[in-house]
CSV table of C-alpha atoms and ligand atoms in Angstrom, one decimal:
chain,number,residue,atom,x,y,z
A,1,MET,CA,54.2,-9.3,-23.3
A,2,TYR,CA,52.7,-10.7,-20.2
A,3,GLN,CA,54.5,-13.8,-18.5
A,4,LYS,CA,52.5,-16.5,-17.3
A,5,LEU,CA,53.3,-16.7,-13.4
A,6,PHE,CA,54.8,-19.8,-12.2
A,7,ILE,CA,56.0,-17.9,-8.9
A,8,PRO,CA,54.5,-18.9,-5.4
A,9,GLY,CA,52.3,-15.8,-5.6
A,10,PRO,CA,50.9,-13.7,-7.0
A,11,THR,CA,49.8,-16.4,-9.1
A,12,HIS,CA,48.2,-16.6,-12.8
A,13,VAL,CA,44.6,-15.0,-12.7
A,14,ARG,CA,42.2,-16.2,-15.4
A,15,GLN,CA,40.5,-13.6,-17.4
A,16,LYS,CA,37.3,-14.5,-16.1
A,17,ILE,CA,38.2,-13.8,-12.5
A,18,LEU,CA,39.8,-10.4,-13.5
A,19,ASP,CA,36.5,-9.3,-15.2
A,20,ALA,CA,34.4,-10.5,-12.1
A,21,GLN,CA,36.1,-7.4,-10.3
A,22,ALA,CA,34.6,-5.0,-13.0
A,23,GLU,CA,31.0,-4.7,-11.9
A,24,PRO,CA,29.5,-1.3,-10.4
A,25,MET,CA,30.3,-0.6,-6.9
A,26,ILE,CA,28.1,-1.2,-4.0
A,27,GLY,CA,27.9,0.2,-0.4
A,28,HIS,CA,29.5,-2.3,2.0
A,29,ARG,CA,26.4,-1.7,4.5
A,30,SER,CA,24.0,-2.6,1.6
A,31,LYS,CA,21.7,-5.7,1.3
A,32,ALA,CA,23.5,-6.4,-2.0
A,33,TYR,CA,27.0,-6.7,0.0
A,34,ALA,CA,25.6,-8.7,2.9
A,35,ASP,CA,24.0,-10.9,0.3
A,36,LEU,CA,27.6,-11.4,-1.4
A,37,GLN,CA,29.2,-12.3,1.8
A,38,ALA,CA,26.4,-14.6,2.9
A,39,GLU,CA,26.9,-16.4,-0.6
A,40,VAL,CA,30.6,-16.7,-0.4
A,41,THR,CA,31.0,-17.7,3.3
A,42,PRO,CA,29.5,-21.3,3.0
A,43,LYS,CA,31.6,-21.9,-0.1
A,44,LEU,CA,34.8,-21.2,2.1
A,45,GLN,CA,33.4,-23.4,5.0
A,46,LYS,CA,33.2,-26.2,2.4
A,47,LEU,CA,36.5,-25.7,1.3
A,48,LEU,CA,37.9,-25.7,4.8
A,49,TYR,CA,35.5,-28.6,5.8
A,50,THR,CA,34.4,-26.3,8.8
A,51,GLU,CA,31.1,-25.2,10.3
A,52,GLN,CA,32.8,-22.5,12.3
A,53,PRO,CA,33.1,-18.8,11.1
A,54,VAL,CA,35.5,-18.0,8.2
A,55,PHE,CA,36.3,-14.2,8.0
A,56,LEU,CA,37.3,-11.9,5.3
A,57,PHE,CA,40.1,-9.5,5.8
A,58,THR,CA,41.1,-6.8,3.4
A,59,ASN,CA,44.7,-7.2,3.5
A,60,SER,CA,47.4,-9.8,2.6
A,61,GLY,CA,47.9,-12.8,4.9
A,62,THR,CA,50.5,-11.2,7.1
A,63,GLY,CA,48.0,-9.0,8.7
A,64,VAL,CA,46.0,-11.9,10.0
A,65,MET,CA,49.2,-13.6,11.2
A,66,GLU,CA,49.7,-10.4,13.4
A,67,GLY,CA,46.1,-10.4,14.3
A,68,SER,CA,46.0,-13.9,15.4
A,69,ILE,CA,49.1,-14.3,17.5
A,70,ARG,CA,48.2,-11.4,19.5
A,71,GLN,CA,44.8,-12.6,20.4
A,72,ALA,CA,45.9,-15.8,21.1
A,73,VAL,CA,48.3,-15.4,24.0
A,74,ARG,CA,47.0,-14.2,27.6
A,75,PRO,CA,49.0,-11.9,29.7
A,76,GLY,CA,51.7,-14.0,31.3
A,77,LYS,CA,51.5,-16.8,28.6
A,78,LYS,CA,53.6,-17.5,25.7
A,79,ALA,CA,53.6,-18.7,22.2
A,80,LEU,CA,55.7,-21.5,20.7
A,81,VAL,CA,56.8,-20.5,17.1
A,82,THR,CA,57.9,-23.4,14.9
A,83,VAL,CA,60.6,-22.3,12.4
A,84,CYS,CA,61.7,-24.1,9.2
A,85,GLY,CA,62.0,-21.2,6.7
A,86,ALA,CA,61.6,-17.6,6.1
A,87,PHE,CA,57.8,-17.4,6.5
A,88,SER,CA,57.6,-19.5,9.7
A,89,ASP,CA,60.4,-17.0,10.9
A,90,ARG,CA,57.9,-14.1,10.3
A,91,TRP,CA,55.6,-15.5,13.0
A,92,HIS,CA,58.5,-14.8,15.4
A,93,LYS,CA,59.2,-11.4,14.1
A,94,ILE,CA,55.6,-10.6,14.4
A,95,ALA,CA,55.3,-11.7,18.0
A,96,VAL,CA,58.4,-9.9,18.9
A,97,ALA,CA,57.1,-6.6,17.4
A,98,ASN,CA,53.8,-7.1,19.1
A,99,GLY,CA,55.2,-7.8,22.7
A,100,VAL,CA,53.9,-11.2,22.5
A,101,PRO,CA,56.6,-13.4,24.4
A,102,ALA,CA,57.5,-16.2,22.2
A,103,ASP,CA,59.9,-19.2,22.3
A,104,ARG,CA,61.1,-20.8,19.1
A,105,VAL,CA,62.0,-24.3,17.9
A,106,ASP,CA,64.0,-24.3,14.7
A,107,VAL,CA,65.0,-27.0,12.2
A,108,PRO,CA,67.5,-26.2,9.3
A,109,TRP,CA,65.9,-24.9,6.3
A,110,GLY,CA,64.6,-27.6,4.1
A,111,GLN,CA,63.7,-30.0,6.9
A,112,ALA,CA,60.1,-30.2,8.3
A,113,ILE,CA,58.7,-29.7,11.8
A,114,THR,CA,57.7,-33.0,13.4
A,115,PRO,CA,55.1,-33.7,16.2
A,116,ALA,CA,57.8,-34.8,18.4
A,117,LEU,CA,59.7,-31.7,18.0
A,118,VAL,CA,56.6,-29.6,18.8
A,119,MET,CA,55.6,-31.9,21.8
A,120,ALA,CA,59.2,-31.7,23.3
A,121,ALA,CA,59.2,-27.9,22.9
A,122,LEU,CA,55.7,-27.6,24.5
A,123,GLU,CA,56.9,-29.4,27.8
A,124,GLN,CA,59.1,-26.4,28.6
A,125,GLY,CA,56.7,-23.6,29.0
A,126,ASP,CA,53.5,-21.9,29.6
A,127,TYR,CA,52.0,-21.8,26.2
A,128,ASP,CA,48.9,-20.5,25.0
A,129,ALA,CA,49.6,-21.1,21.3
A,130,VAL,CA,51.7,-22.8,18.8
A,131,THR,CA,52.6,-21.6,15.2
A,132,VAL,CA,52.5,-24.0,12.3
A,133,THR,CA,53.5,-22.9,8.7
A,134,TYR,CA,51.8,-25.6,6.7
A,135,ASN,CA,53.5,-25.1,3.5
A,136,GLU,CA,56.9,-23.2,3.9
A,137,THR,CA,56.9,-21.6,0.6
A,138,SER,CA,60.8,-20.3,1.0
A,139,THR,CA,61.7,-24.1,1.0
A,140,GLY,CA,59.1,-26.2,-0.5
A,141,VAL,CA,58.3,-28.1,2.6
A,142,LEU,CA,54.8,-29.2,3.6
A,143,ASN,CA,54.8,-29.5,7.3
A,144,PRO,CA,52.7,-32.6,8.7
A,145,LEU,CA,50.0,-30.4,10.2
A,146,LYS,CA,47.4,-33.1,10.7
A,147,GLU,CA,49.9,-35.2,12.9
A,148,ILE,CA,51.3,-32.0,14.7
A,149,ALA,CA,47.7,-31.0,15.5
A,150,ALA,CA,46.7,-34.5,16.7
A,151,ALA,CA,49.7,-34.7,19.0
A,152,VAL,CA,49.2,-31.1,20.5
A,153,ARG,CA,45.5,-31.8,20.9
A,154,GLU,CA,45.8,-35.0,22.7
A,155,LYS,CA,47.8,-33.5,25.5
A,156,TYR,CA,46.9,-29.8,25.4
A,157,PRO,CA,43.3,-29.2,24.7
A,158,ASP,CA,43.5,-25.6,25.5
A,159,ILE,CA,46.7,-24.6,23.3
A,160,LEU,CA,45.8,-22.8,20.2
A,161,ILE,CA,47.0,-24.1,17.1
A,162,LEU,CA,47.6,-21.1,14.6
A,163,VAL,CA,48.2,-22.0,11.1
A,164,ASP,CA,49.7,-20.1,8.1
A,165,ALA,CA,48.2,-21.8,5.2
A,166,VAL,CA,49.0,-19.1,2.9
A,167,SER,CA,50.5,-21.2,0.2
A,168,ALA,CA,48.4,-24.1,0.8
A,169,MET,CA,44.7,-23.4,1.2
A,170,ALA,CA,42.9,-24.0,-1.9
A,171,GLY,CA,45.6,-26.1,-3.1
A,172,ALA,CA,46.0,-28.7,-0.3
A,173,LYS,CA,43.4,-30.2,2.1
A,174,VAL,CA,43.0,-28.6,5.5
A,175,GLU,CA,40.2,-30.0,7.6
A,176,PHE,CA,39.6,-27.2,10.0
A,177,ASP,CA,37.2,-29.0,12.3
A,178,ALA,CA,38.3,-32.7,12.1
A,179,TRP,CA,42.2,-31.6,12.6
A,180,ASP,CA,40.6,-29.4,15.6
A,181,LEU,CA,42.5,-26.2,14.5
A,182,ASP,CA,42.0,-22.7,15.7
A,183,VAL,CA,43.0,-20.2,13.2
A,184,VAL,CA,44.0,-21.2,9.5
A,185,LEU,CA,44.8,-18.3,7.2
A,186,SER,CA,45.5,-17.5,3.8
A,187,SER,CA,46.0,-14.9,1.1
A,188,SER,CA,44.1,-14.5,-2.1
A,189,GLN,CA,47.0,-14.3,-4.3
A,190,LYS,CA,48.3,-18.0,-4.0
A,191,CYS,CA,46.1,-21.1,-4.5
A,192,PHE,CA,43.1,-19.2,-4.9
A,193,ALA,CA,44.5,-17.6,-8.0
A,194,LEU,CA,43.0,-14.3,-7.3
A,195,PRO,CA,44.8,-10.8,-7.3
A,196,PRO,CA,46.3,-10.0,-3.9
A,197,GLY,CA,44.6,-7.9,-1.4
A,198,LEU,CA,42.2,-10.2,0.4
A,199,ALA,CA,43.0,-12.8,3.3
A,200,VAL,CA,40.7,-15.5,4.6
A,201,ALA,CA,40.7,-17.1,7.9
A,202,ALA,CA,38.8,-19.9,9.5
A,203,VAL,CA,38.5,-19.0,13.3
A,204,SER,CA,37.6,-21.5,15.9
A,205,GLU,CA,35.2,-21.0,18.7
A,206,ARG,CA,38.1,-21.7,21.3
A,207,ALA,CA,40.1,-19.0,19.6
A,208,LEU,CA,37.3,-16.6,20.0
A,209,LYS,CA,36.7,-17.5,23.6
A,210,ARG,CA,40.6,-17.1,24.1
A,211,ALA,CA,40.3,-13.5,22.5
A,212,GLU,CA,38.0,-12.6,25.3
A,213,ALA,CA,40.7,-13.2,27.7
A,214,VAL,CA,43.3,-10.9,26.0
A,215,PRO,CA,42.8,-7.3,26.6
A,216,ASN,CA,44.9,-5.9,24.0
A,217,ARG,CA,43.6,-7.6,20.9
A,218,GLY,CA,44.6,-4.6,18.7
A,219,TYR,CA,41.8,-2.9,16.6
A,220,TYR,CA,41.8,-3.7,13.0
A,221,PHE,CA,42.0,-7.6,13.4
A,222,ASP,CA,39.9,-7.9,16.7
A,223,PHE,CA,38.1,-11.2,16.2
A,224,LEU,CA,35.5,-10.5,18.6
A,225,ASN,CA,34.6,-7.5,16.4
A,226,PHE,CA,34.7,-9.4,13.3
A,227,LEU,CA,32.3,-11.8,15.0
A,228,LYS,CA,29.8,-9.3,15.7
A,229,TYR,CA,29.8,-8.2,12.1
A,230,TYR,CA,29.9,-11.5,10.6
A,231,LYS,CA,26.8,-12.3,12.2
A,232,ARG,CA,25.2,-9.7,10.0
A,233,ASN,CA,27.1,-10.5,6.9
A,234,GLN,CA,29.5,-7.5,7.2
A,235,THR,CA,33.1,-6.7,8.1
A,236,PRO,CA,34.0,-4.1,10.6
A,237,ALA,CA,35.7,-1.8,8.1
A,238,THR,CA,35.2,-1.2,4.2
A,239,PRO,CA,36.1,-4.5,2.7
A,240,ALA,CA,37.7,-5.0,-0.8
A,241,ILE,CA,34.2,-5.6,-2.3
A,242,SER,CA,35.6,-6.3,-5.9
A,243,LEU,CA,38.0,-9.0,-4.7
A,244,ILE,CA,35.3,-10.7,-2.7
A,245,ARG,CA,33.2,-10.7,-6.0
A,246,ALA,CA,36.0,-12.3,-7.7
A,247,LEU,CA,36.5,-14.8,-4.9
A,248,ASN,CA,32.6,-15.7,-5.1
A,249,VAL,CA,33.1,-16.7,-8.8
A,250,GLN,CA,36.3,-18.3,-8.2
A,251,MET,CA,34.6,-20.5,-5.2
A,252,ASP,CA,32.0,-21.6,-7.8
A,253,ASP,CA,34.8,-22.9,-10.0
A,254,ILE,CA,36.7,-24.5,-7.3
A,255,LEU,CA,33.5,-26.2,-6.0
A,256,ALA,CA,32.6,-27.3,-9.6
A,257,GLU,CA,36.2,-28.8,-10.1
A,258,GLY,CA,35.7,-30.6,-6.9
A,259,LEU,CA,37.9,-30.5,-3.8
A,260,GLU,CA,39.3,-33.9,-4.1
A,261,ALA,CA,39.8,-33.3,-7.8
A,262,ARG,CA,41.4,-29.8,-7.0
A,263,TRP,CA,43.8,-31.5,-4.5
A,264,ALA,CA,44.8,-34.3,-7.0
A,265,ARG,CA,45.6,-31.8,-9.8
A,266,HIS,CA,48.0,-29.9,-7.4
A,267,GLN,CA,49.6,-33.1,-6.6
A,268,GLN,CA,49.7,-34.3,-10.2
A,269,MET,CA,51.4,-30.9,-11.2
A,270,ALA,CA,53.9,-31.3,-8.2
A,271,GLU,CA,54.7,-34.9,-9.4
A,272,LEU,CA,55.6,-33.7,-12.7
A,273,VAL,CA,58.1,-31.1,-11.4
A,274,HIS,CA,59.3,-33.8,-9.0
A,275,ALA,CA,60.2,-36.3,-11.7
A,276,TRP,CA,61.9,-33.5,-13.7
A,277,VAL,CA,64.0,-32.5,-10.5
A,278,ARG,CA,65.0,-36.1,-9.9
A,279,LYS,CA,66.3,-36.4,-13.5
A,280,TYR,CA,68.2,-33.3,-13.6
A,281,TRP,CA,68.7,-31.6,-10.2
A,282,ASP,CA,68.0,-32.2,-6.6
A,283,PHE,CA,65.3,-31.1,-3.9
A,284,PHE,CA,66.1,-28.4,-1.8
A,285,ALA,CA,63.6,-29.9,0.7
A,286,ASP,CA,63.5,-33.1,2.7
A,287,PRO,CA,61.9,-35.4,0.0
A,288,ASN,CA,59.7,-36.8,2.6
A,289,TYR,CA,57.9,-33.5,3.0
A,290,LEU,CA,57.6,-32.1,-0.6
A,291,SER,CA,54.9,-29.5,-1.1
A,292,PRO,CA,52.1,-30.0,-3.3
A,293,THR,CA,52.2,-26.4,-4.5
A,294,VAL,CA,55.6,-25.2,-4.8
A,295,THR,CA,59.0,-26.9,-5.4
A,296,ALA,CA,62.3,-25.6,-4.4
A,297,VAL,CA,65.1,-26.9,-6.7
A,298,LYS,CA,68.6,-27.2,-5.5
A,299,ASN,CA,71.0,-25.6,-8.3
A,300,THR,CA,73.1,-28.7,-8.5
A,301,ARG,CA,74.2,-27.4,-12.0
A,302,GLY,CA,75.4,-23.9,-11.0
A,303,ILE,CA,73.0,-22.4,-13.5
A,304,SER,CA,72.3,-18.5,-13.5
A,305,VAL,CA,68.8,-18.4,-12.3
A,306,VAL,CA,68.5,-14.6,-13.4
A,307,GLU,CA,69.7,-15.5,-16.9
A,308,LEU,CA,67.4,-18.5,-16.8
A,309,ASN,CA,64.5,-16.2,-15.9
A,310,LYS,CA,65.5,-13.8,-18.6
A,311,ALA,CA,65.4,-16.5,-21.1
A,312,LEU,CA,62.0,-17.7,-19.8
A,313,ALA,CA,60.6,-14.2,-20.0
A,314,GLU,CA,61.0,-14.0,-23.7
A,315,ARG,CA,59.0,-17.3,-24.0
A,316,GLY,CA,56.3,-15.9,-21.8
A,317,ALA,CA,56.9,-17.5,-18.5
A,318,VAL,CA,58.4,-16.4,-15.1
A,319,ILE,CA,59.7,-18.7,-12.1
A,320,SER,CA,61.1,-17.8,-8.8
A,321,ASN,CA,64.8,-17.5,-7.7
A,322,GLY,CA,65.5,-19.0,-4.2
A,323,TYR,CA,64.2,-17.1,-1.3
A,324,GLY,CA,66.4,-14.5,0.5
A,325,LYS,CA,69.8,-16.2,1.2
A,326,LEU,CA,68.9,-19.0,-1.1
A,327,LYS,CA,69.0,-17.0,-4.2
A,328,GLU,CA,70.8,-18.9,-6.9
A,329,GLN,CA,71.4,-21.6,-4.6
A,330,SER,CA,68.1,-22.8,-5.5
A,331,PHE,CA,65.0,-21.7,-7.7
A,332,ARG,CA,61.4,-22.3,-7.2
A,333,ILE,CA,58.7,-23.4,-9.5
A,334,ALA,CA,55.1,-22.9,-8.2
A,335,HIS,CA,52.3,-25.4,-9.2
A,336,MET,CA,49.4,-23.8,-7.6
A,337,GLY,CA,46.0,-22.1,-8.2
A,338,ASP,CA,44.6,-22.3,-11.8
A,339,LEU,CA,47.6,-23.8,-13.5
A,340,THR,CA,47.3,-27.1,-15.4
A,341,PRO,CA,49.3,-30.1,-15.8
A,342,ASP,CA,49.7,-28.9,-19.4
A,343,ASP,CA,51.2,-25.7,-18.2
A,344,ILE,CA,53.8,-27.5,-16.1
A,345,ARG,CA,54.7,-29.6,-18.9
A,346,TRP,CA,55.2,-26.8,-21.2
A,347,LEU,CA,57.1,-25.0,-18.7
A,348,LEU,CA,59.5,-27.8,-17.9
A,349,ASP,CA,60.1,-28.4,-21.7
A,350,GLN,CA,61.0,-24.6,-21.9
A,351,ILE,CA,63.5,-24.8,-19.2
A,352,SER,CA,65.1,-28.0,-20.4
A,353,ASP,CA,65.2,-26.6,-24.0
A,354,ILE,CA,66.9,-23.3,-22.8
A,355,LEU,CA,69.5,-25.2,-20.5
A,356,GLY,CA,70.3,-27.9,-23.2
A,357,LEU,CA,69.0,-30.7,-20.5
A,358,ALA,CA,68.6,-33.9,-22.4
B,401,PMP,N1,53.5,-17.1,4.6
B,401,PMP,C1,53.7,-17.9,3.6
B,401,PMP,C2,53.9,-19.4,3.9
B,401,PMP,C3,53.9,-17.3,2.4
B,401,PMP,O1,54.3,-17.8,1.4
B,401,PMP,C4,53.5,-16.0,2.2
B,401,PMP,C5,53.7,-15.0,1.1
B,401,PMP,N2,54.7,-15.6,0.3
B,401,PMP,C6,53.3,-15.2,3.5
B,401,PMP,C7,53.1,-16.0,4.7
B,401,PMP,C8,53.0,-13.7,3.4
B,401,PMP,O2,51.7,-13.6,2.7
B,401,PMP,P1,51.3,-12.1,2.4
B,401,PMP,O3,52.2,-11.6,1.3
B,401,PMP,O4,49.8,-12.3,1.6
B,401,PMP,O5,51.2,-11.1,3.5
């Protein structure tokens, strides 16, 4: 028996999307492939409210985090990494692993990064880039990206704003051009509700210009090489063609649903979970910054999350334990992608029934 995934990635993938991958293979230098990329790209630009390039990468989101931070910082400059959980911390690990000098500004897990905090930290150094994790999946915090970007832009027109939107893109609004961002990246297995293996990133002209000044951009993720191929609707290396086909079909459904309706559905699902949490538990995250795509629940009842998941599995569902050090202290319910409010109501009823919550 398969379980429906209420975990923050991979998420539930509809049969229609699985089927879209099963077409005969084509060459990635063929006209058929270029036509496919030319078809899907404007749909992604609509999703991100941008007219700037949106690149397709054959890897998960972490690869693009690595690619973008090393191309954003010129020799002698630094990155500022904002950390509020496990995934925002990953940016720092990546910077260190790539020899990119990076300072960090930390808040306790569960808290949000604020514009004031970022601005105070930027005062102190010679920064070329700042990283922001829009939706911190480990804690269920949605950081105030628009406000952070506005504050940074007002004072520092040249600092690149690199955004991990892995668990937000296609589930929460990101206005790439209006918010004046530089890299916004995501993975296929979250709110896009596709299988894993593909990443998507909008890259600004400012970021491309910056890359020209970075001698060691790396090879696989070199944005300037990506741009060269993008202009002919190709990627530098062989792309995950089957996944791109699935993405193309999924983007039609996303646009048919309507972007505002999609954000509203995610918010509605989140609010169903929030009401249930208020009744029986507590939030792990600061309630002022609750994520529309995943909720981290503080385990105030001291239940065994492992046992709960075993019982849920028999009923055909799976949720996530707390991330890393938060295991058993918290658990996470994802409400992203192609799940529906009815799915969420059903899940909450199952958990309440298993635990005897009344
Ligand atoms: N950032 C965030 C916020 C995430 O939730 C995840 C995946 N859980 C990642 C980065 C890593 O993405 P991937 O596994 O696609 O490399």
